[in-house]
Coordinates of C-alpha atoms in Angstrom, one line a residue:
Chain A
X1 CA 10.7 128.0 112.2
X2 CA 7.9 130.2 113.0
X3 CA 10.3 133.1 114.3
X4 CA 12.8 133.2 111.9
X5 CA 15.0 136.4 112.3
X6 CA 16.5 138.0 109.5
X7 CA 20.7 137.8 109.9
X8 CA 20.6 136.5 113.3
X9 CA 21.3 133.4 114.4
X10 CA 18.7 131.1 116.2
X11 CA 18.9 128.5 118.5
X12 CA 18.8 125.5 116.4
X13 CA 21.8 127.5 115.1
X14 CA 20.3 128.3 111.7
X15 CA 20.3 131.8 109.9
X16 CA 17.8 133.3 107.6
X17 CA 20.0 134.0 104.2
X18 CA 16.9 135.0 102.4
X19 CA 13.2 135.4 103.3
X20 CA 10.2 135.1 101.4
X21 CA 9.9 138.4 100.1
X22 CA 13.6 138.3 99.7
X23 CA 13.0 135.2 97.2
X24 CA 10.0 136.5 95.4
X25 CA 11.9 139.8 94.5
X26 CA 15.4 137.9 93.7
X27 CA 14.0 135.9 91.3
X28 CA 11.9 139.0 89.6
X29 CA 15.4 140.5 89.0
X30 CA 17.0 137.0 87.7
X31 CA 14.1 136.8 85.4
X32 CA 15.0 140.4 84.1
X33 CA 18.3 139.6 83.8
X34 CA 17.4 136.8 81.4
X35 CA 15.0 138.5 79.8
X36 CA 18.0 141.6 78.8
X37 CA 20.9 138.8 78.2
X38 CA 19.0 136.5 76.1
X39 CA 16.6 139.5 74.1
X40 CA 13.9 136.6 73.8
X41 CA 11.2 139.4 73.3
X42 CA 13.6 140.7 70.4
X43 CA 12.7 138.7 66.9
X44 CA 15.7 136.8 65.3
X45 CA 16.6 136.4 69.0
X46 CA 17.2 132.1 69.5
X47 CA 14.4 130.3 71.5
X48 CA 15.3 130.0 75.2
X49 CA 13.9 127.0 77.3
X50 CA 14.1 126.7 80.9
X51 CA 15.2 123.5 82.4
X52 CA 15.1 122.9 85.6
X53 CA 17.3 120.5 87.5
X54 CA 15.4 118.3 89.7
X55 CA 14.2 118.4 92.8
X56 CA 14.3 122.1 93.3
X57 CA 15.1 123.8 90.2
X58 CA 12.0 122.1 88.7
X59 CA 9.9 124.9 90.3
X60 CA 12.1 127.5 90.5
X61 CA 12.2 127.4 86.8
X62 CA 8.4 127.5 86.4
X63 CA 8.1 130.9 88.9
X64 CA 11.2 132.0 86.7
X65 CA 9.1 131.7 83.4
X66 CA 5.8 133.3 85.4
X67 CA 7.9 136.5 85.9
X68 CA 10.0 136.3 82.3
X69 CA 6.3 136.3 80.8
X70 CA 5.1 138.9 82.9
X71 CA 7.6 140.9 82.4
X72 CA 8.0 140.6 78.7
X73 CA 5.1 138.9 77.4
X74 CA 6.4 136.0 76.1
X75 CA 6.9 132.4 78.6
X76 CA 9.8 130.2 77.5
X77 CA 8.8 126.5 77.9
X78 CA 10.1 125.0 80.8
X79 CA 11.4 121.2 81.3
X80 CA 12.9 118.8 84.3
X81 CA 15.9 117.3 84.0
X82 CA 17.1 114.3 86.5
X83 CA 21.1 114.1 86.5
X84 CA 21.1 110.9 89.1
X85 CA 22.2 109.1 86.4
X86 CA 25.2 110.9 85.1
X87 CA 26.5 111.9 88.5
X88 CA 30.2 110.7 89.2
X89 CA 29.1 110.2 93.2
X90 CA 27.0 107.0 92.5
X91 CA 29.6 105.0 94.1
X92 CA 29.9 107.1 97.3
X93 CA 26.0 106.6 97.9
X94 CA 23.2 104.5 98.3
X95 CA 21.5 104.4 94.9
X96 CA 18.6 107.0 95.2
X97 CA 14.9 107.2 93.5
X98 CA 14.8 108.7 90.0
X99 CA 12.7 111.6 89.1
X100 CA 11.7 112.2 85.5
X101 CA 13.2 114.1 82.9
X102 CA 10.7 116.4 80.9
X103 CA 11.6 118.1 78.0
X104 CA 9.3 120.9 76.8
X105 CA 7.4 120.0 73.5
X106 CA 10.2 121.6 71.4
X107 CA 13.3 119.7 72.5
X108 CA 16.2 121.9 73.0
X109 CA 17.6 120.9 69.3
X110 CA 19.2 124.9 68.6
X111 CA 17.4 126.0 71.4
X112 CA 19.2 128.5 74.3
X113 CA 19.1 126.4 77.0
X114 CA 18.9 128.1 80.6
X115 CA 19.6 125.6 83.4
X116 CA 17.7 126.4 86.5
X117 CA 19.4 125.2 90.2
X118 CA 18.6 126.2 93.9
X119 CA 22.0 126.1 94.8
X120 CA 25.5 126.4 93.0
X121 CA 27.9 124.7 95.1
X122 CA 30.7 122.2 93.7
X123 CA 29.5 122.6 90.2
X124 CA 29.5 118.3 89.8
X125 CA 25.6 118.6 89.8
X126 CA 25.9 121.3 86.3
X127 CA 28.3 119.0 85.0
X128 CA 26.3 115.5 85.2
X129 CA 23.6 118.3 83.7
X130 CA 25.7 119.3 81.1
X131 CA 25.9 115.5 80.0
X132 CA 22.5 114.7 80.4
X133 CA 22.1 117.2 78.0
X134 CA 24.7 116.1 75.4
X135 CA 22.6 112.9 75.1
X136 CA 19.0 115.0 74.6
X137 CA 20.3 117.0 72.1
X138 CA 22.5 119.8 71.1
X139 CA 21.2 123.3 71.8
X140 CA 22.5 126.4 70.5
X141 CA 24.2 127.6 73.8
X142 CA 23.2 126.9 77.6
X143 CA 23.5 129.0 80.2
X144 CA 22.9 128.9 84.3
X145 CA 20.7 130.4 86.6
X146 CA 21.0 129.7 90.3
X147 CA 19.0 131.2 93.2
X148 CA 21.9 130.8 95.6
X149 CA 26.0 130.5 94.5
X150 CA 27.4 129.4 97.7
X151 CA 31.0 129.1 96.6
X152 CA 34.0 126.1 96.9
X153 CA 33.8 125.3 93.3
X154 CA 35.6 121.8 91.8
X155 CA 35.1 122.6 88.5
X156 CA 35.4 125.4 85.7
X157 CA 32.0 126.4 86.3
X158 CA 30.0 129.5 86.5
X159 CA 26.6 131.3 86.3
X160 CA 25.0 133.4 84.3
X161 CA 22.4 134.6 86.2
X162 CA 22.8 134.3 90.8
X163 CA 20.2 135.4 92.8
X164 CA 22.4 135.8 95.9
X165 CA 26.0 135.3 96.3
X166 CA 26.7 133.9 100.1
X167 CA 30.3 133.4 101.2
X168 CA 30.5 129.7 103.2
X169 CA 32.1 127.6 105.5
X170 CA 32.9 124.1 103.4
X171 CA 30.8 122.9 106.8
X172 CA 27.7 124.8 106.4
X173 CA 24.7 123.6 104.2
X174 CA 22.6 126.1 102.6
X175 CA 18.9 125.4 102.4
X176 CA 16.8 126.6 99.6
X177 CA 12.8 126.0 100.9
X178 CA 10.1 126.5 98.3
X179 CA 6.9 126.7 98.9
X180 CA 5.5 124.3 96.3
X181 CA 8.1 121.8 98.0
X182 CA 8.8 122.4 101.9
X183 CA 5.2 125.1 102.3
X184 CA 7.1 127.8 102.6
X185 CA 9.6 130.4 100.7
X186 CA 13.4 130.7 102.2
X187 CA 16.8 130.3 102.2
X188 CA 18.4 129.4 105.7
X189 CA 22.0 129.2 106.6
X190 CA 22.4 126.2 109.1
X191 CA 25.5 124.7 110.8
X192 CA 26.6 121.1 110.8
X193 CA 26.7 120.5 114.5
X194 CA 22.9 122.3 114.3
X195 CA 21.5 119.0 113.3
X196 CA 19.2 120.9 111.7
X197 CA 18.9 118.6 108.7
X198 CA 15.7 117.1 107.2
Chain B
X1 CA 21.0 95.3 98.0
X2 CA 23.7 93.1 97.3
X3 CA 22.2 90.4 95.2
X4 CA 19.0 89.5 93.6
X5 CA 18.4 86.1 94.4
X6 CA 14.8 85.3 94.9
X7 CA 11.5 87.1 94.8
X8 CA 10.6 85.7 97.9
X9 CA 13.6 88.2 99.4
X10 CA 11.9 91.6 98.2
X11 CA 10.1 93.2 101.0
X12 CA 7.2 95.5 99.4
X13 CA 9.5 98.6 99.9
X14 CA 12.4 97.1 97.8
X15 CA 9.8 95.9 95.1
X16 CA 8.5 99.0 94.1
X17 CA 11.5 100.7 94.6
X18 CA 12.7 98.3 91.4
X19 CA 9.8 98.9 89.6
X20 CA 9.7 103.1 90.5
X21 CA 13.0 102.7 89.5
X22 CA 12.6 100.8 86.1
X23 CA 9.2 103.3 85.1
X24 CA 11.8 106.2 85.4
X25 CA 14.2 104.7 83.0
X26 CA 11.6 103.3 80.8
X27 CA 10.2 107.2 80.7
X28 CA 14.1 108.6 80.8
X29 CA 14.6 106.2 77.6
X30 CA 11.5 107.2 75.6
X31 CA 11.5 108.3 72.0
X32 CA 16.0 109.1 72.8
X33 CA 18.3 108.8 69.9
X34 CA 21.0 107.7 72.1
X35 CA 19.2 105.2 74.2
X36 CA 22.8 105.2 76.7
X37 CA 23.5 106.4 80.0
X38 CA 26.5 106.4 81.8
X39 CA 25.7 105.5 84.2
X40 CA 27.8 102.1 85.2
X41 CA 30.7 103.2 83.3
X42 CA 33.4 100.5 84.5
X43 CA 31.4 98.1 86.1
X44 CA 31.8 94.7 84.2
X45 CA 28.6 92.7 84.1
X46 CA 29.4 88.7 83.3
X47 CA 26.0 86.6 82.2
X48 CA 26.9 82.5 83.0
X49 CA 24.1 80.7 81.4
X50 CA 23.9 77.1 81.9
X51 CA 20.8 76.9 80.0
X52 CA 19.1 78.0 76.7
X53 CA 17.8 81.4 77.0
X54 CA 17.5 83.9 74.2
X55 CA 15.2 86.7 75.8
X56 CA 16.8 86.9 79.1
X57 CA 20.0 86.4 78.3
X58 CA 20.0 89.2 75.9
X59 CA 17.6 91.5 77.8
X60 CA 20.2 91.4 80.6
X61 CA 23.2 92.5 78.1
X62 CA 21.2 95.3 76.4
X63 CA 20.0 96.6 80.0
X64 CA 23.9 96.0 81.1
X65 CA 24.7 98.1 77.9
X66 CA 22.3 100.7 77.8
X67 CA 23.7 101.5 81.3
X68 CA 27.3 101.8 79.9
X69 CA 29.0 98.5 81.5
X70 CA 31.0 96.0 79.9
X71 CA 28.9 93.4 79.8
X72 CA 30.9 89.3 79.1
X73 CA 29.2 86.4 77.9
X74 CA 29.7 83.2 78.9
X75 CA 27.7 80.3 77.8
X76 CA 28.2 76.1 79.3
X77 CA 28.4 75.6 75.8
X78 CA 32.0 77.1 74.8
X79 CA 33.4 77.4 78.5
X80 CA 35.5 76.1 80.3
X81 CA 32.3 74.4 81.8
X82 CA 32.6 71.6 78.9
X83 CA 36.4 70.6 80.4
X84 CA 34.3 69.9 83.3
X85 CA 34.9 73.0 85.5
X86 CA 32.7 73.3 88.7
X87 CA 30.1 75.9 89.0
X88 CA 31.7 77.3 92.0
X89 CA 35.4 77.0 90.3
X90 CA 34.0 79.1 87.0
X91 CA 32.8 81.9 89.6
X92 CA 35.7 82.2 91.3
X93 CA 37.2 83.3 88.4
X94 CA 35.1 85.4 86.7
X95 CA 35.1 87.2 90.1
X96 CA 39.2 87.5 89.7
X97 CA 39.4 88.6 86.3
X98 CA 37.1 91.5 88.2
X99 CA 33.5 90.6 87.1
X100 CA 31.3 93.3 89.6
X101 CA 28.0 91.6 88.9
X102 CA 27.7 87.7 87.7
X103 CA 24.0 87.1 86.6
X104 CA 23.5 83.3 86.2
X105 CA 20.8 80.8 84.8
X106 CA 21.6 77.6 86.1
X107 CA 19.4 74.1 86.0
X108 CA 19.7 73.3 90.0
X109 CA 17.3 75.5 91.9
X110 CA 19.4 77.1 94.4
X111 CA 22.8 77.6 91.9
X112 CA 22.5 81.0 92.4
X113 CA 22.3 81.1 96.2
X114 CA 25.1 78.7 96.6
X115 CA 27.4 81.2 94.3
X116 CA 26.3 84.1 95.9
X117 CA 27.6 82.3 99.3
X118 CA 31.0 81.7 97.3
X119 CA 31.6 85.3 95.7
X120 CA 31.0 86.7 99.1
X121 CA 34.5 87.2 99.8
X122 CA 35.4 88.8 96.1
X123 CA 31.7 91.3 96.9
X124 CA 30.6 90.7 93.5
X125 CA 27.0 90.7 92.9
X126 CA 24.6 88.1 92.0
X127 CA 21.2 87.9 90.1
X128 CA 19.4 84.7 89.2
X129 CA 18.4 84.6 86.2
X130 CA 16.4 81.6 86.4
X131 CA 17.6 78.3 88.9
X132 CA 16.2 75.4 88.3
X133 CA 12.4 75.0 89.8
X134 CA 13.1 77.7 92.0
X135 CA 12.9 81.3 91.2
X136 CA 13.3 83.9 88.2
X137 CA 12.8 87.1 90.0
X138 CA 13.3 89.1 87.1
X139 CA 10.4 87.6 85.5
X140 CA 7.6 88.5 88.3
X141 CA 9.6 91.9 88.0
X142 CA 8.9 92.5 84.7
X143 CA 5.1 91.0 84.7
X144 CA 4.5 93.3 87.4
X145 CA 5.8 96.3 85.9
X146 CA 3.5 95.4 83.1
X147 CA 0.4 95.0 85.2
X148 CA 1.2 98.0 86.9
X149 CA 0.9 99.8 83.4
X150 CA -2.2 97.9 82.0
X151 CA -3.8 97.6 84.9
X152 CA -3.1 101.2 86.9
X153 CA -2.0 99.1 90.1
X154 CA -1.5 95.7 91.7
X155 CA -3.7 96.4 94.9
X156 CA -6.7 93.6 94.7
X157 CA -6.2 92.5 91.8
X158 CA -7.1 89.0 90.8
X159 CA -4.3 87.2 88.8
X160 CA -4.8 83.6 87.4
X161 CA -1.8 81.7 86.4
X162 CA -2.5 78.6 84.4
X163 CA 0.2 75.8 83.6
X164 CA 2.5 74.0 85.0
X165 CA 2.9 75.3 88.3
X166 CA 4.9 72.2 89.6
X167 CA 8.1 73.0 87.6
X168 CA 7.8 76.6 86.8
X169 CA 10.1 78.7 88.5
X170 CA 7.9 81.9 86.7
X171 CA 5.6 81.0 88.8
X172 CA 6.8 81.0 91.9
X173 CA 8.7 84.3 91.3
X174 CA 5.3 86.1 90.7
X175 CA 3.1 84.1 93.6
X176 CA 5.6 86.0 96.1
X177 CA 5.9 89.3 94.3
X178 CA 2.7 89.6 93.1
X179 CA 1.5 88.8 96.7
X180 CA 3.9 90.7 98.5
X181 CA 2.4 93.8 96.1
X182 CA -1.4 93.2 97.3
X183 CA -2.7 91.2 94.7
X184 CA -4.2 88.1 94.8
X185 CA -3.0 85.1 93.3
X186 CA -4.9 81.9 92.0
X187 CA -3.2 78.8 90.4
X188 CA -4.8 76.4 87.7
X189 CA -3.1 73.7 86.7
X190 CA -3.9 70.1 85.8
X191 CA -3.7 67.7 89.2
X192 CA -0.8 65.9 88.0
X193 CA 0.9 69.6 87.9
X194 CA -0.3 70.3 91.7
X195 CA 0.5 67.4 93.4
X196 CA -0.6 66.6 97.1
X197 CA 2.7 67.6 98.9
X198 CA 2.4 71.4 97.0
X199 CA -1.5 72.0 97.2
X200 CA -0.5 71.6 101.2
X201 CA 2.0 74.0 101.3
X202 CA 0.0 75.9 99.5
X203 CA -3.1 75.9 101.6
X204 CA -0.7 76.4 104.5
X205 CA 0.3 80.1 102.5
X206 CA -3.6 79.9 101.3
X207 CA -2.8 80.5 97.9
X208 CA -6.3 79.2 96.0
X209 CA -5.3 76.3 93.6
X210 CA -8.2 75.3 91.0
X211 CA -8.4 72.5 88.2
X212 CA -11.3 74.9 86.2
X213 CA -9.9 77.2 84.1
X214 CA -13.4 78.7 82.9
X215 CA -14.7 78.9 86.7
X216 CA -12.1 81.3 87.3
X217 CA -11.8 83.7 84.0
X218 CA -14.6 85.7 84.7
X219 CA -13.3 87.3 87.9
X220 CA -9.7 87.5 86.7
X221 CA -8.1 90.8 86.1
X222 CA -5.1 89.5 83.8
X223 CA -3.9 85.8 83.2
X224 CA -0.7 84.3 82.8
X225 CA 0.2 81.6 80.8
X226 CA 3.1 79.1 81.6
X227 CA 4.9 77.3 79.2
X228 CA 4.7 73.7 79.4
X229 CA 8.3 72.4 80.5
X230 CA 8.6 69.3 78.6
X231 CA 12.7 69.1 79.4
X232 CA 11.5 69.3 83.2
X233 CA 9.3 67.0 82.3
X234 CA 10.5 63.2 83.1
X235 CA 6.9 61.1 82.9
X236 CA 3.5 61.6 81.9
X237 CA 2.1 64.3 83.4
X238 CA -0.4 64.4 80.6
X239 CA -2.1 62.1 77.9
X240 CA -1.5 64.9 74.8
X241 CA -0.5 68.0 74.0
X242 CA -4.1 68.4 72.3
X243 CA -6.0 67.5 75.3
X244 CA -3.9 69.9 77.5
X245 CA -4.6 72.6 74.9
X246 CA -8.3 71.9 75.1
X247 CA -8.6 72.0 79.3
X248 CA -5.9 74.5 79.6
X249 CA -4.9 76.4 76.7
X250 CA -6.0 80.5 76.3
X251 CA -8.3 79.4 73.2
X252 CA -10.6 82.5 71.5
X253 CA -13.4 81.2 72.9
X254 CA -12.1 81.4 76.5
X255 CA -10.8 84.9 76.0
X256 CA -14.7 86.1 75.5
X257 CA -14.9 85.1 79.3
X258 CA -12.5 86.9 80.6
X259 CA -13.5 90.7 81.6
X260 CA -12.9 93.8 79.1
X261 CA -9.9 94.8 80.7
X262 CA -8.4 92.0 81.8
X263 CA -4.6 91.4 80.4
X264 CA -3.6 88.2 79.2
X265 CA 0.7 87.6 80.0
X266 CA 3.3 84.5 78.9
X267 CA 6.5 84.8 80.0
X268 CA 7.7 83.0 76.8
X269 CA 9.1 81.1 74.2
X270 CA 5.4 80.7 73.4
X271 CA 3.7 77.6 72.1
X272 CA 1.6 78.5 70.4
X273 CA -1.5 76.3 69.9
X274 CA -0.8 75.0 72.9
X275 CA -0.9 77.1 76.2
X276 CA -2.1 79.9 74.0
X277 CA -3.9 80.4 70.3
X278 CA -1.8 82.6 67.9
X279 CA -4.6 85.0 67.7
X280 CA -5.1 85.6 71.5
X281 CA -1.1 86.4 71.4
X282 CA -1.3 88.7 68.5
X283 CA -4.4 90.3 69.9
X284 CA -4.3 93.7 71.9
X285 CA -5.3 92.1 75.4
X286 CA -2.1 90.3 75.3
X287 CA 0.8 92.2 76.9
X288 CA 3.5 89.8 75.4
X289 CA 5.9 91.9 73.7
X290 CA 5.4 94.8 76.1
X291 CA 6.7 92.3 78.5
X292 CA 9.9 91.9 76.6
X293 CA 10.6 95.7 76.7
X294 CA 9.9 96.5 80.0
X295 CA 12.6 93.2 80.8
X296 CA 14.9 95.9 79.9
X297 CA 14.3 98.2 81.9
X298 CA 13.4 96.3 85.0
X299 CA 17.0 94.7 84.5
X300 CA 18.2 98.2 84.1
X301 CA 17.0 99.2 87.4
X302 CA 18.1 95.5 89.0
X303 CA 21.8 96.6 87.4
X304 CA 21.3 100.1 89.0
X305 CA 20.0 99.3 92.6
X306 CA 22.9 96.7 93.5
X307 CA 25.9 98.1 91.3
X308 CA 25.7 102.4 91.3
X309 CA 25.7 103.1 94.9
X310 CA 27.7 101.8 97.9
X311 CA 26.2 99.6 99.9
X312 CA 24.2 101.5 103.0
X313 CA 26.5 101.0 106.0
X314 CA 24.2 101.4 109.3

């Protein structure tokens, strides 16, 4: 991991998508691209709240709200959401550890919701969101922001706001590492046969 | 997991698992309007009871419920188990009309590891809900989720549980959870409640057994109160009710000895006046009713762990 080379392909048959700086910089733009969509520096304009889907959305969605605030002065509340439990793959798994959801002081009663993912890949994950929201409340209008749309879609689902669009093999698996998570900032290609996973 | 049979089964991984598990739902839950998940949508949940039961029997339908499964009653009383049906004959079909999880309270310790042998061709689940003098898992589940909250942790903890040891089934859920979750366990119970063939087996486990209930308050970080089991009860174990109450009952006066932060637990019905005074169970030290909520949850994450996901296959 410590010579990771931009583009190329290393031995362990990974390949860096994104590096730090590339993260740090993508998600500046995603948060000005909320920041124009939304106008939620404008008065009148509805209050936005970041959710974050658990595990890794949870802190994209805080860095999201640093640079939103920076930028325009004014930091939506951020929350965690857990879909485990509205997922339709329970079956097809061993039952997994829940995380907790955490709704900013607010709820999201009228609120614009902004849904916050690593990656955006069958779209199952934003639907089990979707009804885990349905249960917390009804918000004025949610929309999505992913770091990384990797394609192969199984639902009618799209983003608002994608940091990087990366065309991929059904095979593949994208990584998303974050440095509150996995110590360090980057988004690695990596091929099944690799073995590369955690 | 497959069933939930005995508390004795959990290894400490699988234990907190549960209770991680149930915190995260309790916390998931909290202050919802719609207190439902979907989460067992088509999964059918029968409860058999072959025994009297208000609290568990109803815990285990609103857990089943809250977590979106169809969730079937079926009580001795109004079965076919009145034509004279065998236990084993009633199973089998509940399992065929497609029951995924049968959770069953049964008077013969050991019912619900004899079913679980019979439904293993048909894969449906099992959880005891109470067999006999044997085990009620769900109960140490649920007093250990609530010590885990009053107290922080189970880790060294000292935990005192007064009663009738012999023919509670509570207790020996909680001497193997509790221990299997570091803390340490001391029984008090009248002699006649302890006879010589357990104390052995007991000393062989060294588990502390005492007679004095005021010797060991001071140093106890939560007690728990049994209730007497006079329908297990076939002989004098006792000369009154009153003089059990004065030896063995949680008077006021006894309370005063127990540390500041130390919880007092009964698994219920409560007698009151007996194993416990009314105003130690209506005071703040007791945990009782927070006991009966988390039930619900800790049945919520029994429901989850054996019924969302597909068993591992390694």
């Amino acid at each position: 991991m410590a010579s990771r080379q931009r583009g190329a392909t290393d031995p362990a048959g990974q390949r860096e998508l994104l590096s730090g700086g590339d993260v740090a910089r993508t998600i500046a733009r995603m948060a000005h691209q909320v920041i124009e969509k939304t106008a939620l520096d404008a008065s009148g304009a509805p209050p936005v709240v970041l959710l974050g889907i658990l595990s890794r959305g949870a802190p994209l969605a805080d860095r999201l709200a640093d640079r939103i605030a920076e930028f325009s002065g004014v930091r939506p509340p951020c929350g965690t959401l857990d879909v485990t439990l509205y997922r339709d793959d329970l079956r097809r798994r061993p039952p997994r550890a829940l995380e907790s959801t955490r709704l900013p002081a607010g709820g999201i009663e009228d609120r614009l919701v902004v849904l916050v993912d690593d990656v955006l890949f069958s779209g199952r994950t934003i639907r089990a969101a979707l009804d885990a929201l349905r249960d917390l409340g009804r918000p004025r209008a949610v929309q999505l922001a992913v770091l990384v749309d990797r394609g192969h879609r199984e639902l009618p689902i799209r983003a608002d706001y994608v940091g990087k669009n990366v065309p991929t093999a059904r095979s593949e698996e994208v990584a998303v590492l974050l440095d509150e998570v996995d110590g360090t900032d980057a988004v690695l290609l990596r091929r099944p046969e690799s073995g590369a996973g955690e | 997991m497959k069933h939930l049979l005995s508390a004795a089964d959990l290894d400490r991984d699988t234990a907190i698992g549960l209770l991680d598990t149930a915190e995260a739902l309790k916390r998931t839950l909290l202050g919802r309007e719609v207190r439902k998940l979907p989460t067992l949508r088509g999964r059918t949940v029968v409860t058999m009871f072959y025994e009297n039961s208000t609290r568990t029997r109803v815990s285990f339908e609103v857990a089943g419920k809250w977590m979106s499964a169809d969730v079937i009653n079926v009580s001795a009383s109004g079965s076919s188990v009145n034509k004279g049906e065998s236990l084993r004959d009633t199973a089998l079909t509940l399992a065929a009309v497609g029951a995924d999880c049968v959770i069953v309270r049964h008077p013969a310790s050991g019912a619900a590891d004899r079913l679980a042998g019979w439904l293993r061709a048909a894969g449906t689940s099992v959880v005891n809900a109470g067999d006999g003098m044997h085990e009620h898992p769900t109960q140490a589940l649920l007093d250990a989720a609530t010590l885990r909250e009053r107290l922080g942790g189970l880790e060294g903890r000292r935990i005192v549980i007064v009663g009738d040891v012999l023919h509670s089934r509570v207790a020996r859920s909680n001497l193997h959870l509790l221990r299997t979750l570091g803390a340490e366990v001391v029984l008090v119970a009248p002699p006649t409640l302890a006879p010589d063939g357990m104390t052995r087996w007991l000393d062989e486990a060294k588990v502390p057994i005492s007679y004095d209930l005021d010797a060991e308050l001071p140093t106890a970080d939560a007690v728990m109160l049994l209730r007497v089991q006079a329908e297990r009860m076939h002989g004098g174990f006792f000369p009154s009710t009153r003089e059990y109450s004065i030896s063995y009952g949680l008077s006021q006066a006894r309370l005063g000895l127990l540390p500041e932060h130390a919880v007092v637990l009964h698994p219920g019905p409560m007698l009151r006046g007996m194993e416990i005074a009314s105003q130690v169970a209506d005071s703040p030290r007791a945990a009782i009713t927070e006991q009966v909520r988390n039930g619900v949850h800790v049945r919520m994450s029994v429901l989850y762990h054996l019924l969302a996901g597909e068993e591992e296959t390694t």
